[in-house]
PDB file of C-alpha atoms in Angstrom:
ATOM      1  CA  MET N   1       9.788 156.851 -82.582  1.00  0.00           C
ATOM      2  CA  ASN N   2      13.806 156.581 -84.017  1.00  0.00           C
ATOM      3  CA  LEU N   3      15.958 153.691 -83.839  1.00  0.00           C
ATOM      4  CA  LEU N   4      17.901 155.251 -80.806  1.00  0.00           C
ATOM      5  CA  ASN N   5      14.783 155.988 -79.110  1.00  0.00           C
ATOM      6  CA  ARG N   6      13.650 152.717 -79.556  1.00  0.00           C
ATOM      7  CA  ARG N   7      16.993 151.213 -77.972  1.00  0.00           C
ATOM      8  CA  MET N   8      16.793 153.750 -75.383  1.00  0.00           C
ATOM      9  CA  ALA N   9      13.310 152.338 -74.218  1.00  0.00           C
ATOM     10  CA  LEU N  10      14.288 148.943 -74.701  1.00  0.00           C
ATOM     11  CA  LYS N  11      17.286 149.231 -72.516  1.00  0.00           C
ATOM     12  CA  THR N  12      14.976 151.280 -69.752  1.00  0.00           C
ATOM     13  CA  ALA N  13      12.167 148.845 -69.740  1.00  0.00           C
ATOM     14  CA  LEU N  14      15.102 145.732 -69.497  1.00  0.00           C
ATOM     15  CA  VAL N  15      16.613 147.555 -66.549  1.00  0.00           C
ATOM     16  CA  ALA N  16      13.302 148.390 -64.773  1.00  0.00           C
ATOM     17  CA  SER N  17      12.617 144.257 -65.246  1.00  0.00           C
ATOM     18  CA  THR N  18      16.046 143.542 -64.485  1.00  0.00           C
ATOM     19  CA  ALA N  19      15.415 145.228 -60.896  1.00  0.00           C
ATOM     20  CA  ALA N  20      11.776 144.231 -60.565  1.00  0.00           C
ATOM     21  CA  MET N  21      13.030 140.336 -60.476  1.00  0.00           C
ATOM     22  CA  ALA N  22      15.998 141.244 -58.659  1.00  0.00           C
ATOM     23  CA  SER N  23      14.013 142.485 -55.406  1.00  0.00           C
ATOM     24  CA  THR N  24      11.221 139.441 -56.501  1.00  0.00           C
ATOM     25  CA  ALA N  25      14.208 137.544 -55.696  1.00  0.00           C
ATOM     26  CA  PHE N  26      15.623 139.196 -52.404  1.00  0.00           C
ATOM     27  CA  ALA N  27      11.745 138.789 -50.990  1.00  0.00           C
ATOM     28  CA  GLN N  28      11.482 135.427 -51.989  1.00  0.00           C
ATOM     29  CA  GLN N  29      15.069 134.563 -50.277  1.00  0.00           C
ATOM     30  CA  SER N  30      14.236 136.615 -47.235  1.00  0.00           C
ATOM     31  CA  CYS N  31      11.089 134.171 -47.067  1.00  0.00           C
ATOM     32  CA  ALA N  32      13.012 131.303 -47.311  1.00  0.00           C
ATOM     33  CA  VAL N  33      13.092 129.748 -43.616  1.00  0.00           C
ATOM     34  CA  LEU N  34      16.469 129.036 -41.990  1.00  0.00           C
ATOM     35  CA  THR N  35      18.136 125.777 -42.245  1.00  0.00           C
ATOM     36  CA  GLY N  36      21.259 124.545 -40.830  1.00  0.00           C
ATOM     37  CA  GLU N  37      23.530 125.237 -43.986  1.00  0.00           C
ATOM     38  CA  THR N  38      22.176 128.943 -44.191  1.00  0.00           C
ATOM     39  CA  GLN N  39      22.302 129.427 -40.377  1.00  0.00           C
ATOM     40  CA  ALA N  40      25.806 128.101 -40.409  1.00  0.00           C
ATOM     41  CA  GLY N  41      26.742 130.918 -42.904  1.00  0.00           C
ATOM     42  CA  ILE N  42      26.090 133.816 -40.708  1.00  0.00           C
ATOM     43  CA  THR N  43      28.146 135.679 -38.616  1.00  0.00           C
ATOM     44  CA  PRO N  44      27.707 136.939 -35.506  1.00  0.00           C
ATOM     45  CA  ASP N  45      27.791 140.771 -36.864  1.00  0.00           C
ATOM     46  CA  GLY N  46      25.985 139.357 -39.896  1.00  0.00           C
ATOM     47  CA  ALA N  47      23.465 138.168 -37.652  1.00  0.00           C
ATOM     48  CA  ILE N  48      23.311 141.640 -35.932  1.00  0.00           C
ATOM     49  CA  LYS N  49      23.090 143.496 -39.208  1.00  0.00           C
ATOM     50  CA  LEU N  50      19.973 141.430 -39.886  1.00  0.00           C
ATOM     51  CA  LEU N  51      18.073 142.587 -37.310  1.00  0.00           C
ATOM     52  CA  GLN N  52      19.520 145.690 -38.088  1.00  0.00           C
ATOM     53  CA  ASP N  53      18.011 145.598 -41.516  1.00  0.00           C
ATOM     54  CA  GLY N  54      14.914 144.558 -40.358  1.00  0.00           C
ATOM     55  CA  ASN N  55      14.317 147.218 -38.187  1.00  0.00           C
ATOM     56  CA  ALA N  56      15.413 149.437 -41.085  1.00  0.00           C
ATOM     57  CA  ARG N  57      12.489 148.194 -43.191  1.00  0.00           C
ATOM     58  CA  PHE N  58       9.977 147.942 -40.640  1.00  0.00           C
ATOM     59  CA  VAL N  59      10.039 151.826 -39.837  1.00  0.00           C
ATOM     60  CA  ALA N  60      10.428 152.630 -43.475  1.00  0.00           C
ATOM     61  CA  GLY N  61       7.000 150.595 -43.868  1.00  0.00           C
ATOM     62  CA  GLN N  62       8.972 148.254 -45.901  1.00  0.00           C
ATOM     63  CA  SER N  63       8.482 144.915 -44.116  1.00  0.00           C
ATOM     64  CA  ILE N  64       8.589 141.737 -45.979  1.00  0.00           C
ATOM     65  CA  ASN N  65       5.313 140.470 -46.420  1.00  0.00           C
ATOM     66  CA  CYS N  66       5.630 135.976 -46.465  1.00  0.00           C
ATOM     67  CA  ASP N  67       3.449 133.129 -46.443  1.00  0.00           C
ATOM     68  CA  LEU N  68       3.704 132.452 -42.991  1.00  0.00           C
ATOM     69  CA  LEU N  69       1.434 128.862 -43.199  1.00  0.00           C
ATOM     70  CA  GLN N  70       4.557 127.702 -45.457  1.00  0.00           C
ATOM     71  CA  GLN N  71       6.786 128.888 -43.226  1.00  0.00           C
ATOM     72  CA  VAL N  72       5.151 126.606 -40.721  1.00  0.00           C
ATOM     73  CA  ARG N  73       5.155 124.169 -42.598  1.00  0.00           C
ATOM     74  CA  ASP N  74       8.742 124.119 -43.820  1.00  0.00           C
ATOM     75  CA  THR N  75       9.616 124.788 -40.246  1.00  0.00           C
ATOM     76  CA  SER N  76       7.632 121.945 -38.586  1.00  0.00           C
ATOM     77  CA  LYS N  77      10.484 119.346 -38.810  1.00  0.00           C
ATOM     78  CA  GLY N  78      13.160 122.091 -37.349  1.00  0.00           C
ATOM     79  CA  GLN N  79      14.682 124.815 -36.864  1.00  0.00           C
ATOM     80  CA  ALA N  80      17.569 127.262 -37.388  1.00  0.00           C
ATOM     81  CA  PRO N  81      17.155 130.553 -35.948  1.00  0.00           C
ATOM     82  CA  PHE N  82      19.874 133.169 -36.605  1.00  0.00           C
ATOM     83  CA  ALA N  83      19.629 135.119 -33.328  1.00  0.00           C
ATOM     84  CA  ALA N  84      17.617 135.438 -30.050  1.00  0.00           C
ATOM     85  CA  VAL N  85      16.219 138.032 -28.207  1.00  0.00           C
ATOM     86  CA  VAL N  86      15.389 138.929 -24.696  1.00  0.00           C
ATOM     87  CA  GLY N  87      12.468 141.842 -24.479  1.00  0.00           C
ATOM     88  CA  CYS N  88       9.684 143.150 -22.391  1.00  0.00           C
ATOM     89  CA  ILE N  89       6.084 141.710 -22.653  1.00  0.00           C
ATOM     90  CA  ASP N  90       5.405 144.965 -23.661  1.00  0.00           C
ATOM     91  CA  SER N  91       2.391 144.952 -26.327  1.00  0.00           C
ATOM     92  CA  ARG N  92       4.130 147.745 -28.467  1.00  0.00           C
ATOM     93  CA  VAL N  93       7.630 145.754 -28.954  1.00  0.00           C
ATOM     94  CA  PRO N  94       6.807 142.345 -30.432  1.00  0.00           C
ATOM     95  CA  PRO N  95      10.672 141.144 -31.473  1.00  0.00           C
ATOM     96  CA  GLU N  96       9.381 139.541 -34.608  1.00  0.00           C
ATOM     97  CA  LEU N  97       7.611 142.317 -35.901  1.00  0.00           C
ATOM     98  CA  VAL N  98       9.910 145.263 -34.983  1.00  0.00           C
ATOM     99  CA  PHE N  99      12.832 143.429 -36.269  1.00  0.00           C
ATOM    100  CA  ASP N 100      10.614 142.140 -39.421  1.00  0.00           C
ATOM    101  CA  GLN N 101      11.480 138.719 -39.208  1.00  0.00           C
ATOM    102  CA  ARG N 102       9.045 135.866 -39.597  1.00  0.00           C
ATOM    103  CA  ILE N 103       8.771 131.983 -38.074  1.00  0.00           C
ATOM    104  CA  GLY N 104      11.974 130.284 -37.240  1.00  0.00           C
ATOM    105  CA  ASP N 105      13.828 133.264 -37.805  1.00  0.00           C
ATOM    106  CA  ILE N 106      14.516 134.415 -34.020  1.00  0.00           C
ATOM    107  CA  PHE N 107      14.336 132.837 -30.124  1.00  0.00           C
ATOM    108  CA  ALA N 108      12.269 135.446 -28.380  1.00  0.00           C
ATOM    109  CA  ALA N 109      12.378 135.474 -24.354  1.00  0.00           C
ATOM    110  CA  ARG N 110      10.006 137.836 -23.225  1.00  0.00           C
ATOM    111  CA  VAL N 111       9.911 139.035 -19.465  1.00  0.00           C
ATOM    112  CA  ALA N 112       8.215 141.940 -17.718  1.00  0.00           C
ATOM    113  CA  GLY N 113      11.268 144.840 -17.833  1.00  0.00           C
ATOM    114  CA  ASN N 114      13.854 142.596 -19.994  1.00  0.00           C
ATOM    115  CA  TYR N 115      15.857 141.332 -17.379  1.00  0.00           C
ATOM    116  CA  VAL N 116      17.515 137.999 -17.213  1.00  0.00           C
ATOM    117  CA  ASN N 117      17.749 135.025 -14.351  1.00  0.00           C
ATOM    118  CA  ASP N 118      18.755 131.743 -14.715  1.00  0.00           C
ATOM    119  CA  ASP N 119      15.694 130.091 -16.774  1.00  0.00           C
ATOM    120  CA  ILE N 120      16.266 133.060 -18.872  1.00  0.00           C
ATOM    121  CA  ILE N 121      20.047 132.489 -19.058  1.00  0.00           C
ATOM    122  CA  GLY N 122      19.350 128.679 -19.538  1.00  0.00           C
ATOM    123  CA  SER N 123      16.973 129.035 -22.625  1.00  0.00           C
ATOM    124  CA  LEU N 124      20.080 131.196 -24.308  1.00  0.00           C
ATOM    125  CA  GLU N 125      22.299 128.831 -23.803  1.00  0.00           C
ATOM    126  CA  PHE N 126      20.163 126.325 -25.383  1.00  0.00           C
ATOM    127  CA  ALA N 127      19.692 129.027 -28.274  1.00  0.00           C
ATOM    128  CA  THR N 128      22.964 129.224 -29.243  1.00  0.00           C
ATOM    129  CA  GLN N 129      24.953 125.996 -27.782  1.00  0.00           C
ATOM    130  CA  LEU N 130      22.597 123.552 -29.115  1.00  0.00           C
ATOM    131  CA  ALA N 131      20.125 125.558 -31.473  1.00  0.00           C
ATOM    132  CA  GLY N 132      23.247 127.761 -33.173  1.00  0.00           C
ATOM    133  CA  SER N 133      22.103 131.325 -32.912  1.00  0.00           C
ATOM    134  CA  LYS N 134      24.929 133.743 -33.551  1.00  0.00           C
ATOM    135  CA  ALA N 135      23.559 136.933 -31.809  1.00  0.00           C
ATOM    136  CA  ILE N 136      21.885 138.041 -28.709  1.00  0.00           C
ATOM    137  CA  VAL N 137      19.916 140.948 -27.880  1.00  0.00           C
ATOM    138  CA  VAL N 138      18.880 142.401 -25.269  1.00  0.00           C
ATOM    139  CA  LEU N 139      16.160 144.578 -26.190  1.00  0.00           C
ATOM    140  CA  GLY N 140      14.862 147.176 -23.740  1.00  0.00           C
ATOM    141  CA  HIS N 141      11.945 150.322 -24.739  1.00  0.00           C
ATOM    142  CA  SER N 142      10.838 153.882 -23.888  1.00  0.00           C
ATOM    143  CA  GLU N 143       7.818 154.138 -21.460  1.00  0.00           C
ATOM    144  CA  CYS N 144       8.591 150.805 -19.783  1.00  0.00           C
ATOM    145  CA  GLY N 145       5.920 150.104 -17.120  1.00  0.00           C
ATOM    146  CA  ALA N 146       8.255 147.614 -15.404  1.00  0.00           C
ATOM    147  CA  VAL N 147      10.747 149.902 -14.784  1.00  0.00           C
ATOM    148  CA  LYS N 148       8.543 152.791 -14.091  1.00  0.00           C
ATOM    149  CA  GLY N 149       7.571 150.278 -11.151  1.00  0.00           C
ATOM    150  CA  ALA N 150      10.786 149.640  -9.960  1.00  0.00           C
ATOM    151  CA  VAL N 151      11.473 153.362 -10.126  1.00  0.00           C
ATOM    152  CA  ASP N 152       8.938 153.768  -7.586  1.00  0.00           C
ATOM    153  CA  ASP N 153       9.258 150.523  -5.840  1.00  0.00           C
ATOM    154  CA  ALA N 154       5.498 149.446  -6.216  1.00  0.00           C
ATOM    155  CA  LYS N 155       4.115 146.676  -4.420  1.00  0.00           C
ATOM    156  CA  LEU N 156       2.088 143.979  -5.755  1.00  0.00           C
ATOM    157  CA  GLY N 157       1.939 140.251  -5.470  1.00  0.00           C
ATOM    158  CA  LEU N 158       4.220 138.475  -7.648  1.00  0.00           C
ATOM    159  CA  LEU N 159       5.555 141.295  -9.547  1.00  0.00           C
ATOM    160  CA  THR N 160       7.232 142.678  -6.794  1.00  0.00           C
ATOM    161  CA  GLY N 161       9.946 140.025  -7.392  1.00  0.00           C
ATOM    162  CA  VAL N 162       9.848 141.172 -10.649  1.00  0.00           C
ATOM    163  CA  LEU N 163      10.150 144.538 -10.176  1.00  0.00           C
ATOM    164  CA  ALA N 164      12.975 143.854  -7.484  1.00  0.00           C
ATOM    165  CA  GLN N 165      15.395 142.753 -10.606  1.00  0.00           C
ATOM    166  CA  ILE N 166      15.632 145.890 -11.960  1.00  0.00           C
ATOM    167  CA  ARG N 167      15.839 148.189  -8.611  1.00  0.00           C
ATOM    168  CA  PRO N 168      19.527 147.371  -8.826  1.00  0.00           C
ATOM    169  CA  SER N 169      20.423 149.325 -11.667  1.00  0.00           C
ATOM    170  CA  LEU N 170      18.421 152.295 -10.129  1.00  0.00           C
ATOM    171  CA  ALA N 171      20.793 152.293  -7.249  1.00  0.00           C
ATOM    172  CA  LYS N 172      23.711 152.302 -10.114  1.00  0.00           C
ATOM    173  CA  LEU N 173      22.635 155.709 -11.056  1.00  0.00           C
ATOM    174  CA  ASN N 174      23.420 157.265  -7.545  1.00  0.00           C
ATOM    175  CA  TYR N 175      20.010 159.307  -7.908  1.00  0.00           C
ATOM    176  CA  GLU N 176      19.721 162.179  -5.648  1.00  0.00           C
ATOM    177  CA  GLY N 177      16.362 163.110  -4.290  1.00  0.00           C
ATOM    178  CA  VAL N 178      13.006 160.561  -4.801  1.00  0.00           C
ATOM    179  CA  PRO N 179      13.107 158.376  -7.287  1.00  0.00           C
ATOM    180  CA  SER N 180       9.611 158.896  -9.835  1.00  0.00           C
ATOM    181  CA  SER N 181       8.129 157.673 -12.632  1.00  0.00           C
ATOM    182  CA  LYS N 182       7.242 161.099 -13.365  1.00  0.00           C
ATOM    183  CA  ASP N 183      10.445 161.864 -13.879  1.00  0.00           C
ATOM    184  CA  LYS N 184      10.736 160.336 -17.952  1.00  0.00           C
ATOM    185  CA  ALA N 185      14.618 161.037 -18.218  1.00  0.00           C
ATOM    186  CA  LEU N 186      15.315 159.282 -14.964  1.00  0.00           C
ATOM    187  CA  VAL N 187      12.865 156.100 -16.320  1.00  0.00           C
ATOM    188  CA  GLN N 188      15.177 156.017 -19.701  1.00  0.00           C
ATOM    189  CA  ARG N 189      18.384 155.930 -17.940  1.00  0.00           C
ATOM    190  CA  VAL N 190      17.196 153.249 -15.589  1.00  0.00           C
ATOM    191  CA  ALA N 191      15.654 151.290 -18.965  1.00  0.00           C
ATOM    192  CA  GLU N 192      19.040 151.863 -20.406  1.00  0.00           C
ATOM    193  CA  GLN N 193      20.590 151.051 -17.531  1.00  0.00           C
ATOM    194  CA  ASN N 194      18.396 147.746 -17.182  1.00  0.00           C
ATOM    195  CA  VAL N 195      19.922 146.973 -20.554  1.00  0.00           C
ATOM    196  CA  ARG N 196      23.688 147.102 -19.527  1.00  0.00           C
ATOM    197  CA  ASP N 197      23.212 145.343 -16.754  1.00  0.00           C
ATOM    198  CA  ALA N 198      21.589 141.908 -18.221  1.00  0.00           C
ATOM    199  CA  VAL N 199      23.832 141.710 -21.048  1.00  0.00           C
ATOM    200  CA  ALA N 200      26.547 142.269 -18.487  1.00  0.00           C
ATOM    201  CA  LYS N 201      25.128 139.393 -16.798  1.00  0.00           C
ATOM    202  CA  LEU N 202      24.487 137.472 -19.627  1.00  0.00           C
ATOM    203  CA  THR N 203      28.404 136.149 -19.498  1.00  0.00           C
ATOM    204  CA  ALA N 204      28.738 137.039 -15.710  1.00  0.00           C
ATOM    205  CA  ARG N 205      26.442 133.816 -15.042  1.00  0.00           C
ATOM    206  CA  SER N 206      27.030 131.579 -18.179  1.00  0.00           C
ATOM    207  CA  GLU N 207      30.259 130.130 -18.720  1.00  0.00           C
ATOM    208  CA  VAL N 208      28.587 128.762 -21.833  1.00  0.00           C
ATOM    209  CA  LEU N 209      27.903 132.430 -23.309  1.00  0.00           C
ATOM    210  CA  ALA N 210      30.761 133.605 -22.116  1.00  0.00           C
ATOM    211  CA  LYS N 211      33.032 130.652 -23.937  1.00  0.00           C
ATOM    212  CA  ARG N 212      31.217 131.045 -27.357  1.00  0.00           C
ATOM    213  CA  VAL N 213      31.936 134.838 -27.168  1.00  0.00           C
ATOM    214  CA  GLN N 214      35.206 134.668 -26.663  1.00  0.00           C
ATOM    215  CA  ALA N 215      35.650 132.329 -29.243  1.00  0.00           C
ATOM    216  CA  GLY N 216      33.862 134.810 -31.392  1.00  0.00           C
ATOM    217  CA  GLN N 217      31.122 131.932 -32.043  1.00  0.00           C
ATOM    218  CA  LEU N 218      28.561 134.536 -30.374  1.00  0.00           C
ATOM    219  CA  LYS N 219      27.848 138.126 -30.484  1.00  0.00           C
ATOM    220  CA  ILE N 220      25.550 139.746 -26.992  1.00  0.00           C
ATOM    221  CA  VAL N 221      24.726 143.672 -27.392  1.00  0.00           C
ATOM    222  CA  GLY N 222      21.939 145.730 -25.505  1.00  0.00           C
ATOM    223  CA  ALA N 223      19.314 148.108 -27.399  1.00  0.00           C
ATOM    224  CA  MET N 224      16.477 150.278 -26.598  1.00  0.00           C
ATOM    225  CA  HIS N 225      13.637 150.619 -28.917  1.00  0.00           C
ATOM    226  CA  ASP N 226      11.635 154.071 -29.009  1.00  0.00           C
ATOM    227  CA  ILE N 227       7.756 153.508 -28.543  1.00  0.00           C
ATOM    228  CA  SER N 228       7.052 156.156 -30.287  1.00  0.00           C
ATOM    229  CA  THR N 229       8.834 155.965 -33.635  1.00  0.00           C
ATOM    230  CA  GLY N 230       9.477 152.241 -34.131  1.00  0.00           C
ATOM    231  CA  LYS N 231      13.183 152.901 -34.500  1.00  0.00           C
ATOM    232  CA  ILE N 232      15.838 150.539 -32.303  1.00  0.00           C
ATOM    233  CA  GLN N 233      19.010 152.348 -30.948  1.00  0.00           C
ATOM    234  CA  TRP N 234      21.988 149.855 -30.920  1.00  0.00           C
ATOM    235  CA  MET N 235      24.214 150.467 -27.459  1.00  0.00           C
ATOM    236  CA  ALA N 236      28.049 149.907 -27.603  1.00  0.00           C
TER     237      ALA N 236
END
């Protein structure tokens, strides 16, 4: 190997080594738990971007592996999540996994059909006003059993009251004919409308959240998770 080739080989190795170190540093930084200081440096748009990037990693099979027990220890004296997610209880849509987040990163409120009521809104007031989260995502998903039940006007114990929270979203679609959960397009439309309605309700019902949005301290958005791909579509 002549001198020129040796220099080229050394340069290539150096570049590869630098890239590897940068990748490792990124992973280590991503595994560091959030503090009040790092949370304060995240904007509402930045919080949404962190969730979008996380879902992209999840879909690509590149989720970051961290020492979760170390994160348990690091968050034992306090937390500073950057976002809150209102999601369905569906086992296929765990917010921390589909957004590739870990212990101490996000608040997660889950209920069948991802609707919002005063209990959830109050919890989100805590998450944002008191705990400093910069974004709220209402996350619906495809093939939602609760939405299907609402479309069929199903009755079952206390679940009846849960499904009644979703029925108004069906009414807004002015659907002609007899609604049926067998109509997959209708189920998807109701699921999306349900997310929009929940997003609107957050600021309509909560002066605390509305003021933070108006001040540019908080962003509230809706999104839909595709259970067949894991990909999340963000709603305008």
